[in-house]
Amino acid sequence: MSDHAGLWTDYKEKKKNRNSVCLGKICISGAEKTDTIVKNAVDELKKGLMAMVGLEPEIVYEDHTVNSSTVCSSGREILDSEEYRISIKDNSLIIEGKSPSAILYGVFDILRTVACEKEVEKSYAEGKTVRPSDPLRMLNHWDNMDGSIERGYSGDSFFYENDEIIINERTRDYARLIASVGINGVVINNVNVKSAASYMITDRYFDKLAQLGEIFAGYGIGLYLSLNYASTIEIGGLDSADPLDEKVIEWWKIKMAEVFKMIPALKGFLVKADSEGRPGPFTYGRTQADGANMLADIVKEYGGIIIWRCFVYNCRQDWRDKKTDRARAGYDNFMPMDGDYHDNVILQIKNGPMDFQIREPVSPLLGGLRKTNQMLEVQIAQEYTGHQIDVCYLIPEFKEILAFKTYCREQDDTVADIVSGKTFGSRYSGIAAVTNTGNDFNWTGNYLAGANLFGFGRLAFDNDLSAEQIAEEFIRMSISADDGVVSEIKDILLPSREIYERYTCPLGIGWMVKPATHYGCSVDGYEYDRWGTYHRADHFGLGVDRSDKGTGYALQYNEPNASIYNSPEKCPDELVLFFHHLPYTHVLHSGKTVIQHIYDAHFEGYDEAVRLSEKWDSLKGKLDDEIFENVKERFALQLENAREWCDQVNSYFFRISAIPDEKGRQIY
Ligand code: GCV
């Protein structure tokens, strides 16, 4: 395997479709053959078909009806232009689309069909039309310019080394890899913009960024940068970053004119402000809207957008005060200005109100905000979900989030509806994932973590795909097409998130991870609470009271969600300790007491992790040795981790509650 294996774009020989007549002639309709994206699409098609079925197709171009360089100014237009149709006519395949990107996605659809060994004729006999679900489908890199990656678990950055930007074969492979699953935007640097990264918007880096932008554009991917909100101070020599200060505004005007001229493919910026030590408008007594709008107004004339993160909270809160609640912060800080954000601002909202825990309720901002462009942010880098050591297939979680009914309207009110732009007719909307890639040979550390990268792209492109379909495609395309192997690996991936949840944090309480690294168990380890009181565990009970009698967070939801979460009787078991402080003897809907649930979940979670690992062992000899050994090695570490969690959580709650396990198991 090469040092940058292409995962699912590393096309391997396939048995089926060798004699497929319609693969011999492929007709492209709707885009210029001279367009770079179309050229790349055709190269990909030729490369893929040659490698998989030994065929070099004849490519025919039909008259294109639409200008290839269509500029889309709204989410609806993006979706229209990216829709593709594949059909069969006179024994040839026809790919139709209204833009070069649509053709590219059509090509990857065909390659996926061949790679999954589905019959081409059957797959397209009726004609297949696919329209992406979400206009913006983005990856956010937390890569630093020294080559490290914040929360990166698959090697160092392939974008940077020693404060320089790297452009090599892997850069293009990365563009191919992510375009193949429909990603159309990438933020290439960490939202915590420090040191050299602050100089990204200076001539020190313009040439390289322009080249990068061009490579990405060739695969329909927009280039975005994270911006240091206080650039006026850090690199501009001013003493302020006040968004209403004329000097500050003038500086940004000159800077943005230069930046967009020098990096023509640049689409916009992502900003983390007023959070975890990052500067922001609060310093000057201004609102988040003041900060976002100031930048948005300036980049507007270049077609730029400002993606402003809602991860704004005070990490120095005193958890001994029972009214303190970090979960409230997003809504409290952003809701009052709903409607004030300008139309090229998008608020990017983490899926839950805290921070990518294994189980959180959906953020009440999603379905709270009604007059603001919104984007969902999820994390496929497994910061709190096993560091790409433990297998944790996250697509089932993302499906749940997208299906969540927000009750912001009578219909079309799910998170999927909101981020597709359907609910409020938003100008911009979509979904972003904090990505899990690095320079490890297989991109994602644990080979199976590739399923989250692949799955995120596929799901963002088509919200209707099931977690199982996506897992099956991933396995068939990148591991094995053998039905038995596919079924065993699916049985590992599909339950893995719930298994991880069982051996880690019970009933939605979250955290309990080792501070700083966020891997491994530390029940009192919530780093922003030096008193160890975050989870409120005492001799009688556990959980944070976020009801109307506690912090009131539950009331940030629309009805009936607010009433459901507000009541310990109605609240779903899996979130009950997120919303309520309950005695260990409280009986859950499952019929178990809280304490018995904790014991059972942890013992079972560990046992299930062992079973997953044994299942993997049973595949020895049936798949590539390198893949087998890579995952096996990680399973050994996962079992140690699961054992540690099980022992620590059970003994902590046994000691504090003094209630024995009713099944009499040994608790250390
Ligand atoms: C990039 C969490 C992580 C930080 C991350 C932050 C964020 O707090 O631990 O590493 O910073 O989220 O999303 O900005």
PDB file of C-alpha atoms in Angstrom, residues 546-668:
ATOM      1  CA  ARG A 546     -31.455  21.734  33.680  1.00  0.00           C
ATOM      2  CA  SER A 547     -35.210  21.858  34.253  1.00  0.00           C
ATOM      3  CA  ASP A 548     -37.163  24.998  35.182  1.00  0.00           C
ATOM      4  CA  LYS A 549     -36.141  24.308  38.789  1.00  0.00           C
ATOM      5  CA  GLY A 550     -32.493  24.163  37.848  1.00  0.00           C
ATOM      6  CA  THR A 551     -30.669  26.090  35.157  1.00  0.00           C
ATOM      7  CA  GLY A 552     -33.750  26.392  32.935  1.00  0.00           C
ATOM      8  CA  TYR A 553     -31.896  25.131  29.874  1.00  0.00           C
ATOM      9  CA  ALA A 554     -34.741  22.712  28.998  1.00  0.00           C
ATOM     10  CA  LEU A 555     -36.991  25.687  28.355  1.00  0.00           C
ATOM     11  CA  GLN A 556     -34.837  26.887  25.475  1.00  0.00           C
ATOM     12  CA  TYR A 557     -36.561  24.278  23.274  1.00  0.00           C
ATOM     13  CA  ASN A 558     -39.793  24.719  21.368  1.00  0.00           C
ATOM     14  CA  GLU A 559     -42.801  22.853  22.711  1.00  0.00           C
ATOM     15  CA  PRO A 560     -43.366  19.971  23.146  1.00  0.00           C
ATOM     16  CA  ASN A 561     -39.620  19.328  23.387  1.00  0.00           C
ATOM     17  CA  ALA A 562     -39.319  21.787  26.288  1.00  0.00           C
ATOM     18  CA  SER A 563     -41.950  19.967  28.350  1.00  0.00           C
ATOM     19  CA  ILE A 564     -40.557  16.565  27.495  1.00  0.00           C
ATOM     20  CA  TYR A 565     -37.025  17.488  28.534  1.00  0.00           C
ATOM     21  CA  ASN A 566     -38.260  19.416  31.546  1.00  0.00           C
ATOM     22  CA  SER A 567     -39.866  16.345  33.088  1.00  0.00           C
ATOM     23  CA  PRO A 568     -37.827  13.438  34.481  1.00  0.00           C
ATOM     24  CA  GLU A 569     -40.782  11.175  33.725  1.00  0.00           C
ATOM     25  CA  LYS A 570     -41.042  12.174  30.069  1.00  0.00           C
ATOM     26  CA  CYS A 571     -37.383  12.737  29.261  1.00  0.00           C
ATOM     27  CA  PRO A 572     -35.882   9.885  27.206  1.00  0.00           C
ATOM     28  CA  ASP A 573     -33.610   7.655  29.298  1.00  0.00           C
ATOM     29  CA  GLU A 574     -30.542   8.301  27.174  1.00  0.00           C
ATOM     30  CA  LEU A 575     -30.595  12.011  28.083  1.00  0.00           C
ATOM     31  CA  VAL A 576     -32.144  11.936  31.517  1.00  0.00           C
ATOM     32  CA  LEU A 577     -28.994  12.816  33.471  1.00  0.00           C
ATOM     33  CA  PHE A 578     -28.230  15.639  31.076  1.00  0.00           C
ATOM     34  CA  PHE A 579     -31.489  17.270  32.118  1.00  0.00           C
ATOM     35  CA  HIS A 580     -32.126  16.045  35.641  1.00  0.00           C
ATOM     36  CA  HIS A 581     -30.479  15.372  38.952  1.00  0.00           C
ATOM     37  CA  LEU A 582     -31.934  12.032  40.018  1.00  0.00           C
ATOM     38  CA  PRO A 583     -31.541   9.635  42.912  1.00  0.00           C
ATOM     39  CA  TYR A 584     -29.648   6.444  42.107  1.00  0.00           C
ATOM     40  CA  THR A 585     -32.856   4.592  42.908  1.00  0.00           C
ATOM     41  CA  HIS A 586     -34.932   6.473  40.312  1.00  0.00           C
ATOM     42  CA  VAL A 587     -36.577   3.974  37.978  1.00  0.00           C
ATOM     43  CA  LEU A 588     -35.995   4.637  34.274  1.00  0.00           C
ATOM     44  CA  HIS A 589     -38.383   3.832  31.418  1.00  0.00           C
ATOM     45  CA  SER A 590     -36.310   0.705  30.904  1.00  0.00           C
ATOM     46  CA  GLY A 591     -37.483  -0.515  34.330  1.00  0.00           C
ATOM     47  CA  LYS A 592     -33.949  -0.325  35.751  1.00  0.00           C
ATOM     48  CA  THR A 593     -32.796   2.024  38.462  1.00  0.00           C
ATOM     49  CA  VAL A 594     -30.211   4.638  37.516  1.00  0.00           C
ATOM     50  CA  ILE A 595     -27.476   2.827  39.450  1.00  0.00           C
ATOM     51  CA  GLN A 596     -28.332  -0.569  37.995  1.00  0.00           C
ATOM     52  CA  HIS A 597     -28.324   0.954  34.533  1.00  0.00           C
ATOM     53  CA  ILE A 598     -24.836   2.291  35.188  1.00  0.00           C
ATOM     54  CA  TYR A 599     -23.532  -1.120  36.293  1.00  0.00           C
ATOM     55  CA  ASP A 600     -25.243  -3.063  33.498  1.00  0.00           C
ATOM     56  CA  ALA A 601     -24.318  -0.655  30.728  1.00  0.00           C
ATOM     57  CA  HIS A 602     -20.656  -0.688  31.717  1.00  0.00           C
ATOM     58  CA  PHE A 603     -20.309  -4.442  32.121  1.00  0.00           C
ATOM     59  CA  GLU A 604     -22.230  -5.043  28.901  1.00  0.00           C
ATOM     60  CA  GLY A 605     -20.431  -2.287  27.021  1.00  0.00           C
ATOM     61  CA  TYR A 606     -17.078  -3.876  27.835  1.00  0.00           C
ATOM     62  CA  ASP A 607     -18.308  -7.357  26.872  1.00  0.00           C
ATOM     63  CA  GLU A 608     -19.695  -6.033  23.604  1.00  0.00           C
ATOM     64  CA  ALA A 609     -16.398  -4.340  22.805  1.00  0.00           C
ATOM     65  CA  VAL A 610     -14.718  -7.718  23.341  1.00  0.00           C
ATOM     66  CA  ARG A 611     -17.205  -9.287  20.935  1.00  0.00           C
ATOM     67  CA  LEU A 612     -16.476  -6.646  18.289  1.00  0.00           C
ATOM     68  CA  SER A 613     -12.799  -7.351  18.621  1.00  0.00           C
ATOM     69  CA  GLU A 614     -13.351 -11.127  18.315  1.00  0.00           C
ATOM     70  CA  LYS A 615     -15.448 -10.543  15.237  1.00  0.00           C
ATOM     71  CA  TRP A 616     -12.577  -8.613  13.722  1.00  0.00           C
ATOM     72  CA  ASP A 617     -10.158 -11.445  14.618  1.00  0.00           C
ATOM     73  CA  SER A 618     -12.390 -13.881  12.751  1.00  0.00           C
ATOM     74  CA  LEU A 619     -11.674 -11.929   9.537  1.00  0.00           C
ATOM     75  CA  LYS A 620      -7.961 -12.781   9.520  1.00  0.00           C
ATOM     76  CA  GLY A 621      -6.910 -13.964   6.082  1.00  0.00           C
ATOM     77  CA  LYS A 622     -10.085 -12.654   4.484  1.00  0.00           C
ATOM     78  CA  LEU A 623      -8.872  -9.125   3.906  1.00  0.00           C
ATOM     79  CA  ASP A 624      -5.717  -7.113   3.262  1.00  0.00           C
ATOM     80  CA  ASP A 625      -3.200  -7.911   6.056  1.00  0.00           C
ATOM     81  CA  GLU A 626      -2.289  -4.279   6.545  1.00  0.00           C
ATOM     82  CA  ILE A 627      -5.907  -3.294   7.136  1.00  0.00           C
ATOM     83  CA  PHE A 628      -6.429  -6.305   9.375  1.00  0.00           C
ATOM     84  CA  GLU A 629      -3.396  -5.558  11.544  1.00  0.00           C
ATOM     85  CA  ASN A 630      -4.141  -1.838  11.715  1.00  0.00           C
ATOM     86  CA  VAL A 631      -7.592  -2.393  13.176  1.00  0.00           C
ATOM     87  CA  LYS A 632      -6.523  -5.326  15.345  1.00  0.00           C
ATOM     88  CA  GLU A 633      -3.852  -3.229  17.008  1.00  0.00           C
ATOM     89  CA  ARG A 634      -6.434  -0.566  17.803  1.00  0.00           C
ATOM     90  CA  PHE A 635      -8.929  -3.056  19.148  1.00  0.00           C
ATOM     91  CA  ALA A 636      -6.325  -4.126  21.721  1.00  0.00           C
ATOM     92  CA  LEU A 637      -6.148  -0.518  22.919  1.00  0.00           C
ATOM     93  CA  GLN A 638      -9.919  -0.130  22.776  1.00  0.00           C
ATOM     94  CA  LEU A 639     -10.375  -3.073  25.110  1.00  0.00           C
ATOM     95  CA  GLU A 640      -7.953  -1.570  27.627  1.00  0.00           C
ATOM     96  CA  ASN A 641      -9.859   1.698  27.422  1.00  0.00           C
ATOM     97  CA  ALA A 642     -13.245   0.019  27.785  1.00  0.00           C
ATOM     98  CA  ARG A 643     -11.994  -1.987  30.777  1.00  0.00           C
ATOM     99  CA  GLU A 644     -10.686   1.162  32.440  1.00  0.00           C
ATOM    100  CA  TRP A 645     -13.959   3.027  31.910  1.00  0.00           C
ATOM    101  CA  CYS A 646     -16.014   0.111  33.140  1.00  0.00           C
ATOM    102  CA  ASP A 647     -13.941  -0.328  36.294  1.00  0.00           C
ATOM    103  CA  GLN A 648     -13.648   3.356  37.124  1.00  0.00           C
ATOM    104  CA  VAL A 649     -17.252   4.359  36.528  1.00  0.00           C
ATOM    105  CA  ASN A 650     -18.690   1.340  38.313  1.00  0.00           C
ATOM    106  CA  SER A 651     -16.402   1.603  41.317  1.00  0.00           C
ATOM    107  CA  TYR A 652     -16.888   5.378  41.588  1.00  0.00           C
ATOM    108  CA  PHE A 653     -20.671   5.057  41.702  1.00  0.00           C
ATOM    109  CA  PHE A 654     -20.617   1.944  43.869  1.00  0.00           C
ATOM    110  CA  ARG A 655     -18.472   3.748  46.440  1.00  0.00           C
ATOM    111  CA  ILE A 656     -20.418   6.972  46.366  1.00  0.00           C
ATOM    112  CA  SER A 657     -23.884   5.376  46.387  1.00  0.00           C
ATOM    113  CA  ALA A 658     -23.055   2.310  48.509  1.00  0.00           C
ATOM    114  CA  ILE A 659     -25.675   0.405  46.505  1.00  0.00           C
ATOM    115  CA  PRO A 660     -24.498  -3.039  45.424  1.00  0.00           C
ATOM    116  CA  ASP A 661     -24.962  -4.490  41.956  1.00  0.00           C
ATOM    117  CA  GLU A 662     -28.128  -6.565  42.064  1.00  0.00           C
ATOM    118  CA  LYS A 663     -26.454  -9.153  39.861  1.00  0.00           C
ATOM    119  CA  GLY A 664     -23.655  -9.542  42.370  1.00  0.00           C
ATOM    120  CA  ARG A 665     -20.792  -8.868  39.940  1.00  0.00           C
ATOM    121  CA  GLN A 666     -17.423  -7.917  41.330  1.00  0.00           C
ATOM    122  CA  ILE A 667     -16.908  -4.163  41.402  1.00  0.00           C
ATOM    123  CA  TYR A 668     -13.365  -3.053  42.127  1.00  0.00           C
TER     124      TYR A 668
END
